Tab-separated table of C-alpha atoms in Angstrom:
chain	number	residue	atom	x	y	z
A	1	MET	CA	70.241	-44.239	-38.700
A	2	GLN	CA	72.675	-42.031	-36.801
A	3	VAL	CA	71.019	-38.947	-35.359
A	4	GLN	CA	73.124	-36.396	-33.552
A	5	PRO	CA	71.680	-35.116	-30.242
A	6	TYR	CA	70.199	-31.705	-30.858
A	7	SER	CA	72.098	-28.716	-29.555
A	8	ASN	CA	72.214	-25.071	-30.562
A	9	LYS	CA	75.966	-25.096	-29.942
A	10	PRO	CA	78.296	-26.035	-32.812
A	11	LEU	CA	80.399	-29.162	-32.451
A	12	ILE	CA	83.572	-27.064	-32.701
A	13	SER	CA	83.486	-23.696	-30.973
A	14	GLY	CA	83.914	-20.563	-33.036
A	15	TRP	CA	86.343	-19.242	-30.416
A	16	THR	CA	88.554	-22.285	-30.970
A	17	ILE	CA	88.638	-21.575	-34.688
A	18	PHE	CA	89.360	-17.900	-33.973
A	19	PHE	CA	92.264	-18.837	-31.689
A	20	PHE	CA	93.938	-20.961	-34.360
A	21	PHE	CA	93.117	-18.362	-36.998
A	22	ILE	CA	95.229	-15.840	-35.063
A	23	PHE	CA	98.129	-18.126	-34.114
A	24	PHE	CA	98.129	-20.905	-36.718
A	25	PHE	CA	95.964	-20.159	-39.715
A	26	PRO	CA	96.095	-23.591	-41.480
A	27	VAL	CA	94.625	-25.363	-38.447
A	28	ALA	CA	91.686	-22.921	-38.458
A	29	ILE	CA	90.909	-23.821	-42.072
A	30	ILE	CA	91.004	-27.535	-41.224
A	31	LEU	CA	88.701	-27.011	-38.224
A	32	ILE	CA	86.212	-25.132	-40.381
A	33	PHE	CA	86.023	-28.073	-42.806
A	34	ILE	CA	85.711	-30.584	-39.939
A	35	ARG	CA	82.942	-28.544	-38.345
A	36	ALA	CA	81.074	-28.323	-41.655
A	37	SER	CA	81.344	-32.088	-42.174
A	38	LYS	CA	80.035	-32.776	-38.659
A	39	HIS	CA	77.016	-30.562	-39.357
A	40	THR	CA	76.004	-32.418	-42.524
A	41	ASN	CA	72.596	-33.404	-41.118
A	42	LEU	CA	72.069	-30.256	-39.026
A	43	SER	CA	70.331	-27.778	-41.312
A	44	TYR	CA	70.343	-24.867	-38.874
A	45	GLN	CA	74.018	-25.281	-37.977
A	46	LYS	CA	74.928	-25.455	-41.664
A	47	THR	CA	73.433	-21.987	-42.184
A	48	ILE	CA	75.433	-20.709	-39.209
A	49	ASP	CA	78.620	-22.273	-40.615
A	50	MET	CA	78.001	-20.623	-43.964
A	51	LYS	CA	77.467	-17.243	-42.347
A	52	VAL	CA	80.554	-17.570	-40.138
A	53	THR	CA	82.684	-18.597	-43.119
A	54	GLY	CA	81.414	-15.606	-45.069
A	55	ILE	CA	82.304	-13.292	-42.204
A	56	TRP	CA	85.801	-14.817	-41.956
A	57	PHE	CA	86.344	-14.379	-45.700
A	58	THR	CA	85.256	-10.764	-45.487
A	59	VAL	CA	87.498	-10.003	-42.495
A	60	VAL	CA	90.530	-11.672	-44.082
A	61	GLY	CA	89.770	-9.824	-47.311
A	62	VAL	CA	89.880	-6.523	-45.445
A	63	PHE	CA	93.311	-7.413	-44.018
A	64	PHE	CA	94.624	-8.253	-47.488
A	65	MET	CA	93.164	-5.015	-48.819
A	66	LEU	CA	94.976	-2.991	-46.136
A	67	ALA	CA	98.203	-4.868	-46.854
A	68	GLY	CA	97.823	-4.196	-50.577
A	69	LEU	CA	97.128	-0.515	-50.102
A	70	GLY	CA	100.149	-0.171	-47.823
A	71	GLY	CA	102.563	-1.833	-50.251
A	72	SER	CA	103.245	-2.150	-53.939
A	73	ASP	CA	102.052	-5.752	-54.430
A	74	SER	CA	98.759	-5.721	-56.307
A	75	ARG	CA	98.166	-9.425	-55.608
A	76	PHE	CA	96.994	-8.584	-52.094
A	77	ILE	CA	94.239	-6.408	-53.544
A	78	LEU	CA	93.153	-9.176	-55.936
A	79	ILE	CA	93.055	-11.707	-53.090
A	80	SER	CA	91.080	-9.271	-50.931
A	81	LEU	CA	88.527	-8.743	-53.708
A	82	PHE	CA	88.201	-12.501	-54.221
A	83	LEU	CA	87.680	-13.176	-50.510
A	84	GLY	CA	85.381	-10.182	-50.069
A	85	VAL	CA	83.110	-11.210	-52.955
A	86	TRP	CA	82.892	-14.779	-51.710
A	87	GLY	CA	82.294	-13.556	-48.169
A	88	ILE	CA	79.328	-11.455	-49.262
A	89	ILE	CA	77.963	-14.342	-51.358
A	90	LEU	CA	78.166	-16.770	-48.426
A	91	ILE	CA	76.529	-14.338	-45.983
A	92	SER	CA	73.714	-13.665	-48.450
A	93	LYS	CA	73.264	-17.371	-49.145
A	94	ALA	CA	73.169	-18.152	-45.415
A	95	SER	CA	70.383	-15.597	-44.930
A	96	SER	CA	68.452	-17.119	-47.835
A	97	LYS	CA	68.855	-20.647	-46.429
A	98	ARG	CA	67.551	-19.559	-43.028
A	99	LYS	CA	64.409	-18.201	-44.671
A	100	LYS	CA	63.984	-21.452	-46.610
A	101	LEU	CA	64.500	-23.410	-43.392
A	102	LYS	CA	61.711	-21.447	-41.732
A	103	LYS	CA	59.391	-22.278	-44.643
A	104	ARG	CA	60.457	-25.928	-44.344
A	105	TYR	CA	59.397	-25.916	-40.702
A	106	GLU	CA	56.017	-24.523	-41.745
A	107	HIS	CA	55.749	-27.294	-44.357
A	108	TYR	CA	56.474	-29.899	-41.685
A	109	LEU	CA	53.717	-28.466	-39.497
A	110	HIS	CA	51.259	-28.540	-42.398
A	111	LEU	CA	52.057	-32.176	-43.149
A	112	ILE	CA	51.797	-33.141	-39.470
A	113	HIS	CA	48.656	-31.247	-38.484
A	114	ALA	CA	46.703	-30.854	-41.720
A	115	GLN	CA	47.524	-34.192	-43.373
A	116	GLY	CA	48.075	-36.199	-40.199
A	117	ILE	CA	51.488	-37.576	-41.222
A	118	HIS	CA	53.260	-38.774	-38.084
A	119	SER	CA	55.819	-41.041	-39.715
A	120	ILE	CA	59.193	-39.331	-40.021
A	121	GLU	CA	60.020	-41.550	-42.999
A	122	GLN	CA	56.904	-40.275	-44.785
A	123	LEU	CA	57.889	-36.702	-43.934
A	124	SER	CA	61.278	-37.449	-45.463
A	125	ASN	CA	59.629	-38.761	-48.634
A	126	GLN	CA	57.254	-35.820	-48.851
A	127	THR	CA	59.930	-33.161	-48.376
A	128	ARG	CA	62.661	-35.090	-50.274
A	129	TYR	CA	65.223	-34.568	-47.521
A	130	PHE	CA	67.299	-37.365	-46.036
A	131	LEU	CA	65.832	-39.025	-42.962
A	132	PRO	CA	68.603	-37.847	-40.556
A	133	VAL	CA	68.111	-34.273	-41.804
A	134	VAL	CA	64.351	-34.428	-41.178
A	135	MET	CA	64.887	-35.992	-37.760
A	136	ASN	CA	67.260	-33.235	-36.677
A	137	ASP	CA	64.907	-30.592	-38.075
A	138	LEU	CA	62.089	-32.014	-35.955
A	139	LEU	CA	64.322	-32.131	-32.884
A	140	ARG	CA	65.094	-28.443	-33.324
A	141	MET	CA	61.399	-27.661	-33.831
A	142	LYS	CA	60.709	-29.535	-30.600
A	143	HIS	CA	63.433	-27.493	-28.900
A	144	LEU	CA	61.819	-24.277	-30.159
A	145	GLY	CA	58.387	-25.321	-28.847
A	146	MET	CA	56.835	-25.877	-32.277
A	147	LEU	CA	55.949	-29.528	-31.550
A	148	ARG	CA	54.747	-29.349	-27.968
A	149	ASP	CA	51.893	-31.765	-28.644
A	150	PHE	CA	54.173	-34.534	-29.881
A	151	THR	CA	56.862	-36.842	-28.589
A	152	ILE	CA	59.639	-37.742	-31.033
A	153	ASP	CA	60.371	-41.479	-30.898
A	154	GLU	CA	63.778	-41.890	-32.530
A	155	ASP	CA	63.585	-45.701	-32.339
A	156	SER	CA	60.404	-46.087	-34.380
A	157	ASN	CA	60.826	-42.833	-36.351
A	158	GLN	CA	57.363	-41.703	-35.306
A	159	LEU	CA	55.771	-38.551	-33.941
A	160	ILE	CA	53.634	-39.727	-31.043
A	161	PRO	CA	50.814	-37.375	-29.912
A	162	GLY	CA	51.320	-36.355	-26.311
A	163	PRO	CA	53.662	-33.817	-24.667
A	164	LEU	CA	54.647	-36.084	-21.758
A	165	ASN	CA	58.350	-35.648	-22.408
A	166	ASP	CA	58.020	-31.925	-21.739
A	167	PHE	CA	57.704	-32.582	-17.995
A	168	PHE	CA	60.913	-33.237	-16.102
A	169	PHE	CA	59.701	-33.816	-12.523
A	170	ASP	CA	61.424	-36.452	-10.439
A	171	SER	CA	59.507	-38.677	-8.032
A	172	GLN	CA	60.330	-36.497	-5.036
A	173	GLU	CA	59.107	-33.326	-6.731
A	174	MET	CA	55.900	-35.011	-7.845
A	175	SER	CA	55.188	-36.381	-4.355
A	176	GLU	CA	55.755	-33.113	-2.517
A	177	PRO	CA	52.450	-31.470	-3.489
A	178	VAL	CA	50.557	-34.525	-2.206
A	179	SER	CA	52.449	-35.130	1.018
A	180	LYS	CA	53.026	-31.537	2.095
A	181	GLY	CA	50.977	-28.860	0.442
A	182	TRP	CA	47.925	-30.484	-1.118
A	183	GLN	CA	44.640	-30.956	0.759
A	184	HIS	CA	41.330	-32.482	-0.222
A	185	PRO	CA	38.816	-29.815	-1.303
A	186	ALA	CA	36.460	-30.868	1.503
A	187	SER	CA	39.137	-30.372	4.151
A	188	GLN	CA	40.031	-27.042	2.588
A	189	SER	CA	36.382	-25.948	2.833
A	190	ALA	CA	36.130	-27.191	6.424
A	191	GLY	CA	39.290	-25.383	7.380
A	192	PHE	CA	38.057	-22.209	5.748
A	193	ALA	CA	34.733	-22.442	7.591
A	194	ALA	CA	36.481	-23.048	10.949
A	195	ALA	CA	38.785	-20.110	10.342
A	196	SER	CA	35.813	-17.917	9.460
A	197	SER	CA	33.974	-19.000	12.633
A	198	GLU	CA	37.044	-18.282	14.747
A	199	THR	CA	37.364	-14.889	13.132
A	200	ARG	CA	33.782	-14.097	13.992
A	201	LYS	CA	34.398	-15.058	17.631
A	202	ILE	CA	37.408	-12.883	18.163
A	203	ALA	CA	36.345	-9.984	15.993
A	204	PRO	CA	35.496	-6.883	18.075
A	205	GLU	CA	31.883	-5.815	18.061
A	206	ALA	CA	31.021	-2.658	16.212
A	207	PRO	CA	30.407	0.309	18.562
A	208	ALA	CA	26.742	1.116	19.222
A	209	ALA	CA	25.319	4.120	17.422
A	210	LYS	CA	25.383	7.290	19.551
A	211	PRO	CA	21.844	8.532	20.447
A	212	GLN	CA	20.868	11.682	18.627
A	213	PRO	CA	18.797	14.664	19.917
A	214	ARG	CA	15.084	14.380	19.120
A	215	ASN	CA	12.209	16.730	18.636
A	216	VAL	CA	9.231	16.356	20.991
A	217	GLU	CA	5.929	18.185	21.145
A	218	CYS	CA	4.876	19.739	24.431
A	219	PRO	CA	1.644	18.060	25.601
A	220	GLY	CA	0.535	21.278	27.278
A	221	CYS	CA	0.871	23.919	24.554
A	222	GLY	CA	2.020	21.877	21.553
A	223	ALA	CA	5.272	23.777	21.141
A	224	PRO	CA	8.147	21.771	19.501
A	225	MET	CA	11.230	21.291	21.679
A	226	MET	CA	14.668	19.701	21.135
A	227	ILE	CA	15.542	17.184	23.878
A	228	GLN	CA	19.018	15.701	24.401
A	229	PRO	CA	19.165	11.931	24.978
A	230	GLY	CA	18.649	11.037	28.659
A	231	LYS	CA	17.829	14.666	29.544
A	232	SER	CA	14.660	16.520	30.475
A	233	ARG	CA	13.785	20.184	30.322
A	234	PRO	CA	10.798	22.449	31.008
A	235	CYS	CA	8.799	23.875	28.177
A	236	GLN	CA	9.782	27.508	27.713
A	237	TYR	CA	6.193	28.466	27.017
A	238	CYS	CA	4.071	26.605	29.564
A	239	GLY	CA	6.574	25.102	32.000
A	240	ASN	CA	5.645	21.456	31.500
A	241	ILE	CA	8.567	19.051	31.972
A	242	LEU	CA	9.565	17.335	28.755
A	243	SER	CA	11.700	14.205	28.670
């Protein structure tokens, strides 16, 4: 089975076709057919090709319409109507196929998760699509993140549970966390405790609370007096010294 490597990019660039469409129209038509034939097993790209072709037909139809309105040849108007109608049909059909493709993806997911079918050949039999078409559909689903829990084995035509192929670390990248940044949890705790102890040693002590004035009762006459800290004063009623 020949499976084309998945890519969102078409095998022949649209800008290349546009270039030849402007300067040498017949080559552009040939490139469109070649591109369509190369995308036989690529369902998503086929919908894009159909849409692009519809747009080209519509644009060319507009040019023929302008040429027909500017002259006396009614054939230009007939050609423009023909191309315009087909352009609209192709654009509409492309939109419909994209919706059907989305439902097909949902059907794949149901077969894989609900029914446990991991054989791509069985998926092909269940959906009645050719095996290369199903394979490329699954590759695009993998690209979109819809099959993160599976690895696609193109040799055995199997979906293998396990997202190991989603990680692209080389040996140097995988060793760096161990050799440079990673520490055992015990050493991390010890380091944290040592740092905390050091912080306590060098941290400045909080300033002592400033003494506040206090009320005392004169032992001689019992009158209440306000005494400042570290000061003494005579009672204003009996003369006793209060401190």
